[in-house]
CSV table of C-alpha atoms and ligand atoms in Angstrom, one decimal:
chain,number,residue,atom,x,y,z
A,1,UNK,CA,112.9,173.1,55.8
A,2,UNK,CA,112.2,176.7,57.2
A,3,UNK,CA,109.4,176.8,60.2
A,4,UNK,CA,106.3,176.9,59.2
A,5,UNK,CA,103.0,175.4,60.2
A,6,UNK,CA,102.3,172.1,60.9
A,7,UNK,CA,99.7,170.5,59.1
A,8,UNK,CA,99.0,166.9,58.1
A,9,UNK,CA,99.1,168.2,54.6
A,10,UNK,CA,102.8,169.8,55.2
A,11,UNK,CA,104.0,166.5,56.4
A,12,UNK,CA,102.8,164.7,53.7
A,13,UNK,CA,104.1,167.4,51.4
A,14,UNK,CA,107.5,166.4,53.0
A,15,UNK,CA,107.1,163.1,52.4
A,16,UNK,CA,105.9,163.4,48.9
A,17,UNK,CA,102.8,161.2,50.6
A,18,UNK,CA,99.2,161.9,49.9
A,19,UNK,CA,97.4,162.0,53.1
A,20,UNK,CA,93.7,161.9,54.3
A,21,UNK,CA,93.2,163.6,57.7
A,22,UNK,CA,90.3,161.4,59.4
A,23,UNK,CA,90.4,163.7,62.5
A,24,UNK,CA,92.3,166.4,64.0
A,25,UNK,CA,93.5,167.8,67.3
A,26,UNK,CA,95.4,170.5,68.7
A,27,UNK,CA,97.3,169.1,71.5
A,28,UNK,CA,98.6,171.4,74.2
A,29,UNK,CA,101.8,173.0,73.0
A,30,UNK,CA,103.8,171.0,75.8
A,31,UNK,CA,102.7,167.8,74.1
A,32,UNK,CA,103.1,168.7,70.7
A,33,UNK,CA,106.7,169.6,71.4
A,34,UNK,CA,108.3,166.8,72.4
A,35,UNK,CA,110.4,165.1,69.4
A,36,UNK,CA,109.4,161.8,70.4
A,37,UNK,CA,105.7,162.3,70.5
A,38,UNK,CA,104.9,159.4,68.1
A,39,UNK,CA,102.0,159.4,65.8
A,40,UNK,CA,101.0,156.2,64.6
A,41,UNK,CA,100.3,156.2,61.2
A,42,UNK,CA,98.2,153.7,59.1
A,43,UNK,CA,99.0,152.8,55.3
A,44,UNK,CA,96.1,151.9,54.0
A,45,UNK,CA,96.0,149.8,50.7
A,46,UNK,CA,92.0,149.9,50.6
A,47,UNK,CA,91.4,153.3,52.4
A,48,UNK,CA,88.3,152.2,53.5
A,49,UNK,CA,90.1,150.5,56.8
A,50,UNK,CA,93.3,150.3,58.5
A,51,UNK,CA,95.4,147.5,57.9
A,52,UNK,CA,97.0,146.7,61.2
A,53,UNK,CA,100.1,144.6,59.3
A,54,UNK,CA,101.0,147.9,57.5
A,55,UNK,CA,100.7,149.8,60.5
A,56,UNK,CA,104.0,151.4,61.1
A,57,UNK,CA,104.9,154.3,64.0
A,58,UNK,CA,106.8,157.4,63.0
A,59,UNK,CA,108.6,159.2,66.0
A,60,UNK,CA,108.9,162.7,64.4
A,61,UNK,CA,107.9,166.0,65.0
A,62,UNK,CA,111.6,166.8,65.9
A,63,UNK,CA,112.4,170.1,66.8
A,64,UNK,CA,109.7,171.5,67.1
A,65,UNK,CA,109.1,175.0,68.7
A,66,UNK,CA,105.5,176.9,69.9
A,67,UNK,CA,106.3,180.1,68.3
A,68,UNK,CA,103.2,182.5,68.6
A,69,UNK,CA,101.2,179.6,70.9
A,70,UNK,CA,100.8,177.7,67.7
A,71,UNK,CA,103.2,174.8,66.8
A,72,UNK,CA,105.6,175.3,64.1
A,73,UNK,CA,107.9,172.7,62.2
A,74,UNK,CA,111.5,172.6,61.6
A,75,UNK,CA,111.9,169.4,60.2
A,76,UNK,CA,109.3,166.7,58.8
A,77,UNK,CA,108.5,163.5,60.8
A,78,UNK,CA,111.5,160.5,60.7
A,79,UNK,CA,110.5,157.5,60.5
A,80,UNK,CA,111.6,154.9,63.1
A,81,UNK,CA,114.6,152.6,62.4
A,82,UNK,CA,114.6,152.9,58.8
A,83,UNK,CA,111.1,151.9,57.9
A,84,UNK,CA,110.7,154.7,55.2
A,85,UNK,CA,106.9,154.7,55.2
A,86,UNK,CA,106.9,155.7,51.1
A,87,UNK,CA,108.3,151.7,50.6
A,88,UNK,CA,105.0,150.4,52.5
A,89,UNK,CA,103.1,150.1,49.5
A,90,UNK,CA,102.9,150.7,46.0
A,91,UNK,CA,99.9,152.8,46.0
A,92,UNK,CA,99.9,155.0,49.2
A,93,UNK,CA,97.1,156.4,51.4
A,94,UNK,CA,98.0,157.8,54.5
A,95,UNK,CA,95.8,158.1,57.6
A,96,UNK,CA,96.6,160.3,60.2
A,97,UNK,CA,94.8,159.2,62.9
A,98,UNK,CA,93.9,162.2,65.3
A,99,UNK,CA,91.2,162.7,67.2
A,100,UNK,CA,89.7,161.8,70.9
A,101,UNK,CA,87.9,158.9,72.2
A,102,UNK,CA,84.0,159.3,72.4
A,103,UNK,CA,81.9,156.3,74.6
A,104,UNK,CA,81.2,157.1,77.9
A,105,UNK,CA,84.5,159.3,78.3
A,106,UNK,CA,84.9,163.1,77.9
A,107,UNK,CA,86.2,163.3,74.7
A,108,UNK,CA,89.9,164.1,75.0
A,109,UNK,CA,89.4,164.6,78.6
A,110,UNK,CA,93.3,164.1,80.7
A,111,UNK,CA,91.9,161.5,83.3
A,112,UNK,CA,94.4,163.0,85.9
A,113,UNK,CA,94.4,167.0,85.4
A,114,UNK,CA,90.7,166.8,84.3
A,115,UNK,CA,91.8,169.3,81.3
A,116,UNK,CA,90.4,168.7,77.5
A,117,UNK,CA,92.3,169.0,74.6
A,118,UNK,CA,91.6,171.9,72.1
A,119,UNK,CA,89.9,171.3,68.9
A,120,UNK,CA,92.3,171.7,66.0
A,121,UNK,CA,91.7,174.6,63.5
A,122,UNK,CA,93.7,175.5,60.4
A,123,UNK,CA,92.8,177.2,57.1
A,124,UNK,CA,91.3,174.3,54.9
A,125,UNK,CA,89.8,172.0,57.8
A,126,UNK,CA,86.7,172.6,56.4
A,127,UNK,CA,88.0,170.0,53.6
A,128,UNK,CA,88.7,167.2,55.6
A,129,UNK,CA,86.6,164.7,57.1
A,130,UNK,CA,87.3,164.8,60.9
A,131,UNK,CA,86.8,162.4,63.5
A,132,UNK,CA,87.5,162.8,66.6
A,133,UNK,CA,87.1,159.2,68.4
A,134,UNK,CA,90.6,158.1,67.6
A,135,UNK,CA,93.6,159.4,68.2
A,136,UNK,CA,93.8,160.9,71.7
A,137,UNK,CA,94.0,157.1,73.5
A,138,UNK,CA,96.1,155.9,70.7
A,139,UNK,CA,98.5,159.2,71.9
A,140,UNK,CA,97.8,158.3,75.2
A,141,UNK,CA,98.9,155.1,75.0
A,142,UNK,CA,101.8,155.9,73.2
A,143,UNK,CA,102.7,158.1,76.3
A,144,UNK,CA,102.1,155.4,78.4
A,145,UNK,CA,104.8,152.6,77.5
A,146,UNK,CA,108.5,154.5,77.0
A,147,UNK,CA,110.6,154.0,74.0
A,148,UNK,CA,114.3,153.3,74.9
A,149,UNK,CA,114.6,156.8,73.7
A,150,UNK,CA,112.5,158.2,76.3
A,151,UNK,CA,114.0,156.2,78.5
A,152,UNK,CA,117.8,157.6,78.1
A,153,UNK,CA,116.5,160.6,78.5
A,154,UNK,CA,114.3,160.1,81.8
A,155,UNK,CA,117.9,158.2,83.1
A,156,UNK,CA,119.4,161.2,82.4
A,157,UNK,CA,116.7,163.3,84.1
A,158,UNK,CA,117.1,160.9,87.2
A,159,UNK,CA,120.9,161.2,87.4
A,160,UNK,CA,121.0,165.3,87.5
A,161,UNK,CA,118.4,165.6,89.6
A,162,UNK,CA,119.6,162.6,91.8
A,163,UNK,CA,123.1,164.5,91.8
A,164,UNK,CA,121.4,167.7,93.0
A,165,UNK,CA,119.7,165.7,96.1
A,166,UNK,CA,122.7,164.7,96.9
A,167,UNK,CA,124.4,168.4,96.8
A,168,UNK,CA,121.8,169.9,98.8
A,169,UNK,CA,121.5,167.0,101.4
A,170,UNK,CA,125.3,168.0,101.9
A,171,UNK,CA,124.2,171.7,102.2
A,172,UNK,CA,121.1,172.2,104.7
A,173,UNK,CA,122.0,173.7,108.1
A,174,UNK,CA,119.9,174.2,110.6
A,175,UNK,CA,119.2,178.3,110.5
A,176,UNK,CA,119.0,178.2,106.4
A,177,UNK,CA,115.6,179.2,104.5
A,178,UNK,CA,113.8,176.4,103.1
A,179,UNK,CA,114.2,178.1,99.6
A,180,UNK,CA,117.9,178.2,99.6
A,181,UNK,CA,117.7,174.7,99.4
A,182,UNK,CA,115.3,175.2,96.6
A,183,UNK,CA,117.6,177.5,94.7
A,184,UNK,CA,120.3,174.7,95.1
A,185,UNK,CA,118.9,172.6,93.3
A,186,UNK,CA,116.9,174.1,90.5
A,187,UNK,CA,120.9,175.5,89.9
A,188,UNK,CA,122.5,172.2,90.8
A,189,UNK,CA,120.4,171.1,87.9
A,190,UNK,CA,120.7,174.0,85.3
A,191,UNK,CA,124.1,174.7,85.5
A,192,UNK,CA,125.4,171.0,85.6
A,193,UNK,CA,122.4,169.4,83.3
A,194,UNK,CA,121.9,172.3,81.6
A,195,UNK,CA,117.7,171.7,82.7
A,196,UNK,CA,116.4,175.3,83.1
A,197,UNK,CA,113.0,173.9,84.5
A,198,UNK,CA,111.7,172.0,87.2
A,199,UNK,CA,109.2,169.3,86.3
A,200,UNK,CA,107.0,171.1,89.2
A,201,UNK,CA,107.1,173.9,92.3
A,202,UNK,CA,110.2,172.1,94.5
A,203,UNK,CA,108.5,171.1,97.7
A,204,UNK,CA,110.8,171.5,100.6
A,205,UNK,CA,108.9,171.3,103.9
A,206,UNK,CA,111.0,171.2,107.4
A,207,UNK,CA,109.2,170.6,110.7
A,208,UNK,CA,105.6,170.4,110.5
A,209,UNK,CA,105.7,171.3,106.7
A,210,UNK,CA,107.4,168.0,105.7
A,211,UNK,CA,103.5,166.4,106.6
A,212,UNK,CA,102.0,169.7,104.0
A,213,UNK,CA,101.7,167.0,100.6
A,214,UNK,CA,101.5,170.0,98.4
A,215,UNK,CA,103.9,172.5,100.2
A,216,UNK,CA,106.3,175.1,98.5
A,217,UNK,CA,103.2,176.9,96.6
A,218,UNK,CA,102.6,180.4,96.0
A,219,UNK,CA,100.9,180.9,99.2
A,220,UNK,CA,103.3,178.7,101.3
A,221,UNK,CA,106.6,179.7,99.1
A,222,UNK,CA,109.0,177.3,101.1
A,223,UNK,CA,110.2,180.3,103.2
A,224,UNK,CA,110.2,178.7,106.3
A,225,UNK,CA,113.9,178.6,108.8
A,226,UNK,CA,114.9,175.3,108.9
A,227,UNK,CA,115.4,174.2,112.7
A,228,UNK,CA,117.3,171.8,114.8
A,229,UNK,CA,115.4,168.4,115.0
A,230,UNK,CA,112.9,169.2,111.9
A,231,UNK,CA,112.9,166.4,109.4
A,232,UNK,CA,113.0,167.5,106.4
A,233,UNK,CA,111.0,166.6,103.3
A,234,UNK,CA,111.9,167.5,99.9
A,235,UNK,CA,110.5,166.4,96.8
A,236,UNK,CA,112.4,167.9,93.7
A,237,UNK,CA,113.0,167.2,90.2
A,238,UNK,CA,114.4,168.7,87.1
A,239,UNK,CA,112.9,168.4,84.1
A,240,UNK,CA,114.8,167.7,80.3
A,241,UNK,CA,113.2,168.4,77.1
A,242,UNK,CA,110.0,168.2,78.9
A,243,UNK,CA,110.7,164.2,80.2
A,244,UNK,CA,110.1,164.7,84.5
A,245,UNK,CA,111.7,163.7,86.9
A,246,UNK,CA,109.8,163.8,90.4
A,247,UNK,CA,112.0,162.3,93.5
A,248,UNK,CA,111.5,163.0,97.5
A,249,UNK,CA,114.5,162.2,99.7
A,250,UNK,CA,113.3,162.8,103.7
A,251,UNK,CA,116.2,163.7,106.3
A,252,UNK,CA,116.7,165.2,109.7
A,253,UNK,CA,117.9,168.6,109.2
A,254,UNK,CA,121.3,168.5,111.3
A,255,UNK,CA,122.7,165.2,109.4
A,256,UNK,CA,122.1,162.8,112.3
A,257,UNK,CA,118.3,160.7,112.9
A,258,UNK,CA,116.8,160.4,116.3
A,259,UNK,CA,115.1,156.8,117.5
A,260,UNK,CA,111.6,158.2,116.4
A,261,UNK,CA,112.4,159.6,113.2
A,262,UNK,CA,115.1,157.0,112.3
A,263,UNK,CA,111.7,154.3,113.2
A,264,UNK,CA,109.5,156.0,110.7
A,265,UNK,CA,111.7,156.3,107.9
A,266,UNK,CA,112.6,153.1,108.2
A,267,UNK,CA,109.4,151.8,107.9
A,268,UNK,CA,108.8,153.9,104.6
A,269,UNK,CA,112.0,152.6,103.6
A,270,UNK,CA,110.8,149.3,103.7
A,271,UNK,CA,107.7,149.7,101.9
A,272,UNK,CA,109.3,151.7,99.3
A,273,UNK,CA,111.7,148.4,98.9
A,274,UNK,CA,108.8,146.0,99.1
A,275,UNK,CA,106.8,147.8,97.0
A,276,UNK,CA,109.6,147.6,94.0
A,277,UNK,CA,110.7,144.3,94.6
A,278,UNK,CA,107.2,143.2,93.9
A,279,UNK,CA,107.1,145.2,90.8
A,280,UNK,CA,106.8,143.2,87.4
A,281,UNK,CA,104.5,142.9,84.9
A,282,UNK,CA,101.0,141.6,85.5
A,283,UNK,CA,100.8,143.3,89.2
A,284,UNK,CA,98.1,145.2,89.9
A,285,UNK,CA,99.1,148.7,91.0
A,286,UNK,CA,96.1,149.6,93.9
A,287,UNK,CA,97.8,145.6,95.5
A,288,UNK,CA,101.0,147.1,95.8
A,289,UNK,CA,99.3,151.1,97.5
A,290,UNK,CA,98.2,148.0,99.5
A,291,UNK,CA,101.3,146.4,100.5
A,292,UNK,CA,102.7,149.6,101.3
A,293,UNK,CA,99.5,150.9,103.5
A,294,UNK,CA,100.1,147.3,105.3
A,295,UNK,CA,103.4,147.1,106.3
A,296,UNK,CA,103.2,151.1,107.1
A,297,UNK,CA,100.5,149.6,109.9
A,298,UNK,CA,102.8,146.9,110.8
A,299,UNK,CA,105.7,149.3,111.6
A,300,UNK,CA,103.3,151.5,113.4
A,301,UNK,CA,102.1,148.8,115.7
A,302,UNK,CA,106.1,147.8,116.2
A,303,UNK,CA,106.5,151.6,117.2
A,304,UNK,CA,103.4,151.2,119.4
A,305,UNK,CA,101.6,154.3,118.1
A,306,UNK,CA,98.5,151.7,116.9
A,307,UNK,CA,97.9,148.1,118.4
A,308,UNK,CA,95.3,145.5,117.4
A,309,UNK,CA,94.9,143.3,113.8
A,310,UNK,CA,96.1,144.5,110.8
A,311,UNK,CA,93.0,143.0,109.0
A,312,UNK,CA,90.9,144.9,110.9
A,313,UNK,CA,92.9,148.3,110.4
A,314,UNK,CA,93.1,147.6,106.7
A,315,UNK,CA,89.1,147.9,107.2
A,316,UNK,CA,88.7,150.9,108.8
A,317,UNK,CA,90.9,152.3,106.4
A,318,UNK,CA,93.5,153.2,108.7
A,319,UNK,CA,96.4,152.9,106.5
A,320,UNK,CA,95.3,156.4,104.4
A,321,UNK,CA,95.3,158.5,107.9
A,322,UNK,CA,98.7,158.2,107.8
A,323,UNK,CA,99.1,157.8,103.7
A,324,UNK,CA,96.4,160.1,102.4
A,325,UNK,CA,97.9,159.6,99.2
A,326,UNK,CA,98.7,157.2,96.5
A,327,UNK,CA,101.2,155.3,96.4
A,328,UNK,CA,102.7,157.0,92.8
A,329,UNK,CA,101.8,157.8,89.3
A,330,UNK,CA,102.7,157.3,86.0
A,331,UNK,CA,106.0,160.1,84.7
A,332,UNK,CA,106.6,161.1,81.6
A,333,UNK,CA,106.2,164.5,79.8
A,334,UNK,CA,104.2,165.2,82.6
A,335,UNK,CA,104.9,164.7,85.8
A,336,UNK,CA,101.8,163.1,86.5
A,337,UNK,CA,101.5,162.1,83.1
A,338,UNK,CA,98.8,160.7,81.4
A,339,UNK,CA,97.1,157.0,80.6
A,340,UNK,CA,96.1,156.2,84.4
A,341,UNK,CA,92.3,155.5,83.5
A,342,UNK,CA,92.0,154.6,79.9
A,343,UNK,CA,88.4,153.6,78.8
A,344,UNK,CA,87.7,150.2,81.2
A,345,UNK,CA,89.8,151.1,83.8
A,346,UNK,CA,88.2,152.5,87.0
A,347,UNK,CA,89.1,154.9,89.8
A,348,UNK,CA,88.6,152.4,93.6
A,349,UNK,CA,86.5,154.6,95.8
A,350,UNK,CA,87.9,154.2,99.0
A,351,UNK,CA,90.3,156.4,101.1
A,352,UNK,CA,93.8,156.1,99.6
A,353,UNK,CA,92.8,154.7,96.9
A,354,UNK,CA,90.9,156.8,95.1
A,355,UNK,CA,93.7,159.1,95.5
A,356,UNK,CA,95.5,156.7,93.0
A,357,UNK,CA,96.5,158.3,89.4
A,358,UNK,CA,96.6,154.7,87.9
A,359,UNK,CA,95.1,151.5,88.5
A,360,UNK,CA,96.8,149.8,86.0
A,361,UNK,CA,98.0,146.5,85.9
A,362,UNK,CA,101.9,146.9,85.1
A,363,UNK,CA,103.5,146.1,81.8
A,364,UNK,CA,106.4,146.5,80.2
A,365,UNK,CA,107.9,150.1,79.3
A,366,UNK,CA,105.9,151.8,82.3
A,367,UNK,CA,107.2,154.6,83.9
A,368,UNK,CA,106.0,155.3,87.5
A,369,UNK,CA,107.0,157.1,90.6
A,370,UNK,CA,107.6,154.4,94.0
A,371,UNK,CA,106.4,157.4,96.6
A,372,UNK,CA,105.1,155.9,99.9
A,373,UNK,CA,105.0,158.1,103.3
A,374,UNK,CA,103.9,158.6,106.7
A,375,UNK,CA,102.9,161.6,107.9
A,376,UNK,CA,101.2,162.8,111.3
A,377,UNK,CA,98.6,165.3,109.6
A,378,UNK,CA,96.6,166.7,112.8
A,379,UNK,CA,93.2,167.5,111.5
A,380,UNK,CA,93.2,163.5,109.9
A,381,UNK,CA,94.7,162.2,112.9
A,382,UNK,CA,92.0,163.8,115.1
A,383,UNK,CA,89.3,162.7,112.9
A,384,UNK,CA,90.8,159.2,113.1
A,385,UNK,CA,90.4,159.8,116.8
A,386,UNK,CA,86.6,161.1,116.5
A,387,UNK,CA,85.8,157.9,115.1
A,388,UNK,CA,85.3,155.2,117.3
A,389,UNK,CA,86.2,152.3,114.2
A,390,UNK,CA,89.6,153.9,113.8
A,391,UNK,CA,90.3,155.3,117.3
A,392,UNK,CA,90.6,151.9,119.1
A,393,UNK,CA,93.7,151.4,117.4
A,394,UNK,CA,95.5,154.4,118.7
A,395,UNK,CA,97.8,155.1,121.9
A,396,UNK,CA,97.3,158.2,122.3
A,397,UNK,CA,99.8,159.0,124.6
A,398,UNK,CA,102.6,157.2,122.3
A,399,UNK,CA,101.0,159.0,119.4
A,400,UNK,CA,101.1,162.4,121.1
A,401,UNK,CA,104.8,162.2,121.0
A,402,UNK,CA,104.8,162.2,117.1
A,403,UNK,CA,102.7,165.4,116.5
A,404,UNK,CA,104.7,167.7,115.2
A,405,UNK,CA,106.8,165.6,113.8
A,406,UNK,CA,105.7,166.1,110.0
A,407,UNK,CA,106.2,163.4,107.7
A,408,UNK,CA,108.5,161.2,105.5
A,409,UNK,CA,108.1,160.5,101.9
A,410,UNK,CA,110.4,158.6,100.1
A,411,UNK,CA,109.9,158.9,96.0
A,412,UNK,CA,112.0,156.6,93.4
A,413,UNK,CA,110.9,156.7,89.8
A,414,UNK,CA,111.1,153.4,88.1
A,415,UNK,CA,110.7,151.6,84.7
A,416,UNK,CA,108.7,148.5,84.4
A,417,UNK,CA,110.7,145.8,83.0
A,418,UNK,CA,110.1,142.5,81.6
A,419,UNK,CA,110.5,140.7,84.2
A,420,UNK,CA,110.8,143.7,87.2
A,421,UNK,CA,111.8,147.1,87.3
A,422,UNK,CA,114.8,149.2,86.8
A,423,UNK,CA,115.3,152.1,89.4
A,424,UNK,CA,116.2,155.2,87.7
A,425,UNK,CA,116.9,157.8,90.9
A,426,UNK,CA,119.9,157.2,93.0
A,427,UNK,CA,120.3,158.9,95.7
A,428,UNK,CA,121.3,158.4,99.8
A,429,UNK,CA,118.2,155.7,100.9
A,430,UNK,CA,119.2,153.9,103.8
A,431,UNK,CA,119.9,156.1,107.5
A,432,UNK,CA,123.7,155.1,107.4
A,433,UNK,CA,123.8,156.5,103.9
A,434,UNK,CA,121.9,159.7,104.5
A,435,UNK,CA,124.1,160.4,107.5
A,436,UNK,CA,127.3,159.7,105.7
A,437,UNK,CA,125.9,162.0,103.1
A,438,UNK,CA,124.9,165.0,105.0
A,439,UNK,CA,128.6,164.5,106.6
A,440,UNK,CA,130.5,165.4,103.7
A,441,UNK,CA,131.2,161.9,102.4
A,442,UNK,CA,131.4,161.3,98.8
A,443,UNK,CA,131.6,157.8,99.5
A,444,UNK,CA,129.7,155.8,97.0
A,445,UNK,CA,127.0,153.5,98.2
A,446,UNK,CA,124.7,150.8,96.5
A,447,UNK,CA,121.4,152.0,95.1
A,448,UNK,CA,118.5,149.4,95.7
A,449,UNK,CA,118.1,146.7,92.9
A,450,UNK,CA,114.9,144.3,93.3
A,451,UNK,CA,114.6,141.9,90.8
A,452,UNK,CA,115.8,143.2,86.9
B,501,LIG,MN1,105.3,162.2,92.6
């Protein structure tokens, strides 16, 4: 089949199926792409209702292209593992189930980015009866839980861009610009994974940027000179046929950690760990932005930047000074992909919290980033201090000695398994690996497995 435009009518065509388009929608052209967007199609023997035992899913669109902004198809949608869709039944209707969601929702409104889906037009719409309450959460969803498909190819996203840590953790000096290390590894990742984009703008704060959460914009282009004793903080990933990758690895820029920066890695580290050991189906997601807030407080007290209860820090909020954040996000073919707050699912409005993308309950087939951090951000530090509920926690004096110091993140992307998770970056994680890293060594180490 030559390009030409995608309809519901053409695919039927293809199939030799008759079809009946309930509803329609143009998704944006990134979505649309993907060949293993799935549309779930019902075959209806009484076509006044789906019939969920004949449901079937195709994964199709494959090879597609967005000539002229429009999407265009080169081949007809496959069905999945050999379920031919024309043996279903006898006498074939085909519903093509697209629309958005109505209720109290936007309709087709991306609960992260806030942006709305376009109305789908083509010559002959006119002839269908539309709705538009179905199909953007059935799409949703369907972005939500990863085939093994998706999978291989977010593993393979994960390896490159894991590889291309690596390489530039064995490249910064002290003296380089922050964007050489950029440039490293949007090549590292191009030329060895042949992945010509990056899933987002590489952050790669040093010093004081490393506590910047969105660094490495347009108006802060990563052009700073890395210097002796900066840690740096660089979150990176290469992208693969539009599957993201989104990892952070936190170092000190000349190879070797002091006592202060070694403590406060550490104690990321271990809430990165704790966080994904505790990771299995049936967890809810803001308990584990939780755990991670709590034993960042813990850590802090052990420093002896805060002192007092933990209970009574977790009150005042304390833990989102220090992790404005949340604690990660569903990935996919977005890096912040979609599906955090379907219909029933509510944001928590509280600091930190509300930050969160998700507050799901994990299951099976999830994809989500692992990204806690602490970073000494002066303006939220010095409101913490204006405040007399948060500033009896503080020594100031031990405290003064980390400003300046920036922050660490530490981002693994995982998959939700049946009984745990599966950790799909691999890169340098504890201090004696970093170090040995940044040295030169190729010598392999042991990525983190929690429970399988
Ligand atoms: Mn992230």
């Amino acid at each position: 089949m030559t390009h030409g435009e995608i309809s519901p009518c053409t695919w039927f065509r293809n199939w030799g199926l008759t079809g009946e388009l309930l509803g329609s929608k143009t998704l944006p052209p990134k979505n649309l792409l993907h060949p293993s967007l799935h549309l779930r199609i019902h075959f209806l023997e009484d076509p006044s209702g789906p019939d969920d035992k004949a449901t079937t899913e195709l994964q199709g669109l494959a090879a597609l292209d967005a000539g002229g902004g429009g999407a265009r198809a080169s081949a007809p949608p496959r069905p999945r593992s050999g379920t031919r869709p024309g043996s279903a039944c006898a006498s074939l209707h085909v519903t093509l189930l697209l629309g958005e969601h109505g209720g109290g929702h936007r309709r087709g409104v991306n609960t992260d980015s806030g942006s709305i889906c376009r109305e789908a037009s083509f010559e002959g719409i006119s002839k269908f009866n539309v709705n538009n309450t179905i199909l953007h959460p059935e799409i949703v969803e369907c972005r939500v839980f990863k085939t093994d498909m998706e999978l291989e190819v977010l593993r393979y996203t994960n390896r490159i861009s894991s590889e291309a840590h690596r390489e530039v953790m064995k490249a910064v000096k002290v003296g380089m610009k922050e964007y050489e290390m950029e440039s490293l590894f949007e090549h590292y990742c191009y030329s060895r994974g042949g992945m010509r984009h990056s899933s987002y703008t590489c952050i790669c704060g040093s010093g004081e940027n490393s506590a910047v959460l969105h660094y490495g914009h347009a108006g802060a282009p990563n052009d700073r000179t890395i210097q002796d004793g900066d840690m740096c903080l660089f979150d990176m990933g290469g992208e693969y046929y539009c599957f993201s990758s989104d990892i952070t690895c936190s170092f000190p820029a000349n190879g070797k950690f002091t006592a202060d920066q070694k403590a406060i890695y550490e104690a990321v580290l271990r809430s990165c760990r704790a966080v994904m050991s505790a990771m299995k189906p049936g967890v809810w997601w803001p308990d584990l932005h939780r755990l991670a807030d709590r034993i960042h407080l813990e850590e802090l007290i052990r420093i002896g930047i805060l002192s007092g209860s933990i209970d009574a820090m977790s009150q005042a909020h304390l833990g989102a000074v220090f992790m404005p954040h949340g604690l990660g996000h569903f990935l996919g073919i977005d890096v912040h992909d979609v599906g955090g707050y379907p219909e029933g699912v509510e944001r928590i409005d509280e600091p930190g919290l509300r930050n969160l993308r998700t507050t799901r309950h994990l299951e099976p087939g999830m994809v989500l980033t692992v990204e806690p951090g602490i970073y000494f951000i002066d303006h939220l530090l010095d409101e913490a201090l204006a405040d007399p509920a948060c500033a009896c926690f503080f020594n100031r004096e031990v405290l003064q000695r980390f400003r300046g110091f920036g922050g660490v993140r530490i981002e693994e992307d995982v998959v939700v398994t049946a009984s745990g998770m599966e950790l799909l970056t691999c890169v340098p994680r504890t201090v004696e690996e970093i170090e040995a890293c940044m040295a030169g060594s190729d010598k392999a180490f042991t990525p983190f497995s929690g429970p399988k």
